[in-house]
Amino acid sequence: MGKRCKVSWLCVLCVVLALVSVATIVTLWTIALTGGKGGNVTAAWDRYRLPGVLVPEFYNITLWPRLTPNPNSSLYIFTGWSTVQFECLESTDLILIHSNKLNYTKMEDGHSIRLIAQGDVSAPIIKSTWLQLQTQYLVIQLKSRLTPGQKYQLYAKFTGELADDLAGFYRSEYEEDGVRKIVATSQMHPTNARKTFPCFDEPAMKAVFHITLIHPPGTIALSNGMEMDHAAITVDGQVLLQTKFEATKKMSTYLLAIIVSDYAHLNTTQGNIQIRIWARRKVIEQGQGNYALNVTGPILDFFQSYYNISYPLRKSDQIALPDFYFGAMENWGLITYRETNLLYDPDNSSNSNKETTATIIAHELAHMWFGNLVTLRWWNEVWLNEGFASYVSYLGADYAEPDWNVKDLIVLDDVHKVFAVDALTSSHPLTSKEDSIFLPGQILEQFDTISYSKGAAVLRMMSDFLSESVFKQGLSSYLRYFSYGNTVGNDLWKHLQMAVKDNNVSLPHQVDTIMNHWVHQMGFPVVTIDTSTGKISQKHFLLDPELNVTVQSPYNYQWVIPVRWMKDGNVREDIWWLSKKEDLNVDMRTGPSWVLANINVTGYYRVNYDLGNWERLFSQLSTDHQVIPLINRAQLVDDSFNLARAQLLPTAVALRTTTYLSKETEYMPWQSALNNLHYFDLMLDRTEVYEPMQEYIRKQVTPLFLYFRNMTSNWTKVPEKHTDQYNQVNALRTACRTGLTECQKLTRTWFQQWMDDPEHNPIHPNLRSATYCSAVAAGGEAEWNFTWSQFKMATVASEASKLMSALACSTSMQLLDRYLKYTLNPTMIRKQDATSIITAVASNRAGQSLAWDFVRDNWEYMFTEYGVGSFSFASLISGVTARFSTSEELQQLTDFVKNHETAGFGSAALAVDQALERTEANIKWVQLNKQEVLHWFSSQTGN
């Protein structure tokens, strides 16, 4: 027994020593991975955020895109070499620099990169380098540590593919005079600079960029800075051009732009700023860049005055690209656009195209200060950047085109649009916690309707309650203080609070307290006014009130609400603030008078009233609707329909807001009504409600159709007012769609005249979208094939876009199926256009199930082959599920989600959640309302 005992103790001792050794190794490894700070043992290269111990100062980058395929691989490639100088802030033996899909040429020591120290010191020797694919890093481990305060340089030579994926440095193609041409262009935003050269690819890592481009003779090279030096060079016996650009200002990597093309340009100067519009040679010759050139100078002048800061650069280049994922991108000094958004042809583009060009140019130029000069530190506050540019784009366009009254249209195009998304429990706050957004897909997901449109709406509300002059003063102070730096949202609130104090503005709370209620909790309130008691209350507005809100709110879903209101047509001067769940305003106790709140919809909330006040408002609408402000006529329609969907108002009451429309000729109330009746269309156009509903809408729109027929002398003249031109389109489209014989005969005649003489299109550009759709829907294969051939031959991007949409209007399943299949063939349909075609087919009553089946059958292929740069998967999901209103469709959607949950949905993850929630709400709505709606429409049409 004694011997056994000795052996056992020996065993125990060995085990203890082994455990101690393992623990020591683990501890040392943990220290190595975490820099000795303990805690999270994830290796630095497995984290998606840079450690922040190295800060770039400048980059020297040379890139050489090949505009012909490599003979060995048949791929289009680019080669490059770059140096980045950075400063070490904290001692480290690890360098992480972003790199994605780049192949490196080995240096003399066999590593992918060379490290040099500035000054008389020598740099640490590189121990090892490797690519960490998941987190998109080039990892450099050193044998000794970098010294704090010391500056170093990393040099690399690399090759990348000039793919057609619309991301990083990529390839765009077009045909001109039968010749296929290649453009090498870029989209670095948000995380694709790393696909072009190794860089510290985070918005706070600002640096100066020195760019050189090597390109073929006969092409021009563009970048953020002005071209400084052109030289002919010879490389391997090949004669090339080398263009060097002046150094950029200190800026984020996502704002870099590099383009090689054989484009032509127009130019002018505004003060000391050179303005150039670049596009395909043919469209420049045709004058399609003239409008952009003429409008850019005034908009730049407006923003210089609005911000009270001069434009920071010497030049403003804007370029139209055949293939582009976003609508436009605010690269500093070289803004890139989809062709449809920058080019305007008076002979073929509509007034809507013209407004789009003006507002998008204004949006991008607004960023030159707000976003570029001063940049948000991280992507969790994208809303402040995009929401701000969206709001002031209306102001810039209004300055350039004062006759349009474009400022009012923000209510339809942004406020009402985002209400629909923000009333879901699957919505999200404007801002997120910084550490919750780190994956490239999550970053891209931030660029949604909430960021752009809700951001614009709450900033417009703030500008209103502060006054525009105080808002501008705080803004200018913020931009001056943080120029060439990075900020967080609270920095803006502080500068606005300073302006409030300087101007003795009376507010119920400090700016940050008021705004945090709107920024840090999702959704918005419905303010309910009881005019019999004067009691006013607020409540989180949800389209489906039965759903539980699982997202916690720091403010318990209460808001600090500025209420502008009027009584019997008299606007009260002072804002009344609702800061509590419930309050009393005795002035709103009205008796026989009516009350209307949220004048001009400057506040981001809906309003409900007691039924007595609704009745008095209806009475006012039917006797003299113009006493109620124009924007509020649109608001009454939109609020009532959505209150009914949320079961806060009977659906029949909401429908009554449309009865006065037979006397209404203004665009905003009509558009609001059509937007809301479109929901009824989506929910009920496959039921017995469809016919009486069509008959009612036809009855209401006929007077409007006749009004415009008379105004335009039987459709031969163009209405003078911008919004009248829009409403003329509404009259034509709605009358034709609901079966008004005169309208359908008119569009068929116009379209047939064009088919008989394809060289001369008799249809006015404003009316083409409506006419093409009506004619293709009523026609057969001949009309569809004619439209397709015109689409393929179109040289004006906006005209091509109208034809592309019209092709989805066919009622033939065979033709729609053919069209859907074309979207997977980039020679037939550009990748950037595939999403909008699929959703257009889905919005067609005849094409809904076809488009849904197509997406289900091809999802995996589209998701993996096309990738995020080409497809907007979020809008695809929203578009194909918009009509879902049956339990069968909900089951199909649930199965679809289950089948693909392993691969995930990338930037469409939120859209999938919203589609599920919307479908459940739609099912309930149809069950609750179908019979009531059928009865109401039937009673209105005498059936």
PDB file of N, CA and C in Angstrom, residues 357-384:
ATOM      1  N   THR A 357     -32.414  65.538 -60.538  1.00  0.00           N
ATOM      2  CA  THR A 357     -31.052  66.029 -60.768  1.00  0.00           C
ATOM      3  C   THR A 357     -30.711  67.164 -59.805  1.00  0.00           C
ATOM      4  N   ALA A 358     -31.617  68.131 -59.657  1.00  0.00           N
ATOM      5  CA  ALA A 358     -31.344  69.279 -58.779  1.00  0.00           C
ATOM      6  C   ALA A 358     -31.199  68.853 -57.320  1.00  0.00           C
ATOM      7  N   THR A 359     -32.102  67.988 -56.846  1.00  0.00           N
ATOM      8  CA  THR A 359     -32.065  67.623 -55.416  1.00  0.00           C
ATOM      9  C   THR A 359     -30.900  66.692 -55.100  1.00  0.00           C
ATOM     10  N   ILE A 360     -30.552  65.795 -56.033  1.00  0.00           N
ATOM     11  CA  ILE A 360     -29.428  64.897 -55.756  1.00  0.00           C
ATOM     12  C   ILE A 360     -28.105  65.661 -55.810  1.00  0.00           C
ATOM     13  N   ILE A 361     -27.965  66.592 -56.760  1.00  0.00           N
ATOM     14  CA  ILE A 361     -26.763  67.435 -56.771  1.00  0.00           C
ATOM     15  C   ILE A 361     -26.677  68.201 -55.448  1.00  0.00           C
ATOM     16  N   ALA A 362     -27.805  68.752 -54.993  1.00  0.00           N
ATOM     17  CA  ALA A 362     -27.811  69.497 -53.722  1.00  0.00           C
ATOM     18  C   ALA A 362     -27.451  68.587 -52.550  1.00  0.00           C
ATOM     19  N   HIS A 363     -27.966  67.355 -52.545  1.00  0.00           N
ATOM     20  CA  HIS A 363     -27.653  66.390 -51.479  1.00  0.00           C
ATOM     21  C   HIS A 363     -26.143  66.137 -51.429  1.00  0.00           C
ATOM     22  N   GLU A 364     -25.558  65.864 -52.589  1.00  0.00           N
ATOM     23  CA  GLU A 364     -24.121  65.531 -52.619  1.00  0.00           C
ATOM     24  C   GLU A 364     -23.260  66.751 -52.280  1.00  0.00           C
ATOM     25  N   LEU A 365     -23.629  67.930 -52.789  1.00  0.00           N
ATOM     26  CA  LEU A 365     -22.841  69.127 -52.477  1.00  0.00           C
ATOM     27  C   LEU A 365     -22.955  69.504 -51.002  1.00  0.00           C
ATOM     28  N   ALA A 366     -24.104  69.220 -50.382  1.00  0.00           N
ATOM     29  CA  ALA A 366     -24.257  69.477 -48.933  1.00  0.00           C
ATOM     30  C   ALA A 366     -23.209  68.704 -48.145  1.00  0.00           C
ATOM     31  N   HIS A 367     -22.892  67.485 -48.610  1.00  0.00           N
ATOM     32  CA  HIS A 367     -21.895  66.642 -47.935  1.00  0.00           C
ATOM     33  C   HIS A 367     -20.484  67.216 -47.995  1.00  0.00           C
ATOM     34  N   MET A 368     -20.206  68.103 -48.951  1.00  0.00           N
ATOM     35  CA  MET A 368     -18.840  68.624 -49.079  1.00  0.00           C
ATOM     36  C   MET A 368     -18.380  69.275 -47.776  1.00  0.00           C
ATOM     37  N   TRP A 369     -19.349  69.788 -47.013  1.00  0.00           N
ATOM     38  CA  TRP A 369     -19.069  70.336 -45.688  1.00  0.00           C
ATOM     39  C   TRP A 369     -19.474  69.319 -44.610  1.00  0.00           C
ATOM     40  N   PHE A 370     -20.766  68.975 -44.618  1.00  0.00           N
ATOM     41  CA  PHE A 370     -21.313  68.113 -43.568  1.00  0.00           C
ATOM     42  C   PHE A 370     -21.120  66.644 -43.976  1.00  0.00           C
ATOM     43  N   GLY A 371     -20.069  66.035 -43.523  1.00  0.00           N
ATOM     44  CA  GLY A 371     -19.744  64.659 -43.904  1.00  0.00           C
ATOM     45  C   GLY A 371     -18.312  64.555 -44.373  1.00  0.00           C
ATOM     46  N   ASN A 372     -17.862  65.535 -45.177  1.00  0.00           N
ATOM     47  CA  ASN A 372     -16.507  65.488 -45.728  1.00  0.00           C
ATOM     48  C   ASN A 372     -15.542  66.366 -44.938  1.00  0.00           C
ATOM     49  N   LEU A 373     -15.894  67.646 -44.784  1.00  0.00           N
ATOM     50  CA  LEU A 373     -15.072  68.552 -43.968  1.00  0.00           C
ATOM     51  C   LEU A 373     -15.113  68.102 -42.500  1.00  0.00           C
ATOM     52  N   VAL A 374     -16.297  67.785 -42.034  1.00  0.00           N
ATOM     53  CA  VAL A 374     -16.489  67.221 -40.689  1.00  0.00           C
ATOM     54  C   VAL A 374     -17.193  65.879 -40.860  1.00  0.00           C
ATOM     55  N   THR A 375     -16.593  64.844 -40.295  1.00  0.00           N
ATOM     56  CA  THR A 375     -17.052  63.469 -40.544  1.00  0.00           C
ATOM     57  C   THR A 375     -17.421  62.802 -39.226  1.00  0.00           C
ATOM     58  N   LEU A 376     -18.534  62.067 -39.231  1.00  0.00           N
ATOM     59  CA  LEU A 376     -18.896  61.303 -38.036  1.00  0.00           C
ATOM     60  C   LEU A 376     -17.841  60.241 -37.754  1.00  0.00           C
ATOM     61  N   ARG A 377     -17.587  59.999 -36.483  1.00  0.00           N
ATOM     62  CA  ARG A 377     -16.495  59.098 -36.087  1.00  0.00           C
ATOM     63  C   ARG A 377     -16.727  57.667 -36.551  1.00  0.00           C
ATOM     64  N   TRP A 378     -17.977  57.225 -36.498  1.00  0.00           N
ATOM     65  CA  TRP A 378     -18.254  55.829 -36.844  1.00  0.00           C
ATOM     66  C   TRP A 378     -19.626  55.706 -37.480  1.00  0.00           C
ATOM     67  N   TRP A 379     -19.860  54.554 -38.124  1.00  0.00           N
ATOM     68  CA  TRP A 379     -21.058  54.346 -38.951  1.00  0.00           C
ATOM     69  C   TRP A 379     -22.346  54.216 -38.154  1.00  0.00           C
ATOM     70  N   ASN A 380     -22.271  54.137 -36.837  1.00  0.00           N
ATOM     71  CA  ASN A 380     -23.508  54.032 -36.042  1.00  0.00           C
ATOM     72  C   ASN A 380     -24.313  55.331 -36.070  1.00  0.00           C
ATOM     73  N   GLU A 381     -23.691  56.432 -36.549  1.00  0.00           N
ATOM     74  CA  GLU A 381     -24.427  57.691 -36.627  1.00  0.00           C
ATOM     75  C   GLU A 381     -24.555  58.196 -38.065  1.00  0.00           C
ATOM     76  N   VAL A 382     -24.655  57.230 -38.979  1.00  0.00           N
ATOM     77  CA  VAL A 382     -24.870  57.541 -40.407  1.00  0.00           C
ATOM     78  C   VAL A 382     -26.044  58.502 -40.602  1.00  0.00           C
ATOM     79  N   TRP A 383     -27.057  58.352 -39.771  1.00  0.00           N
ATOM     80  CA  TRP A 383     -28.290  59.143 -39.948  1.00  0.00           C
ATOM     81  C   TRP A 383     -28.014  60.640 -39.954  1.00  0.00           C
ATOM     82  N   LEU A 384     -27.056  61.081 -39.124  1.00  0.00           N
ATOM     83  CA  LEU A 384     -26.811  62.518 -39.017  1.00  0.00           C
ATOM     84  C   LEU A 384     -26.217  63.051 -40.322  1.00  0.00           C
TER      85      LEU A 384
END
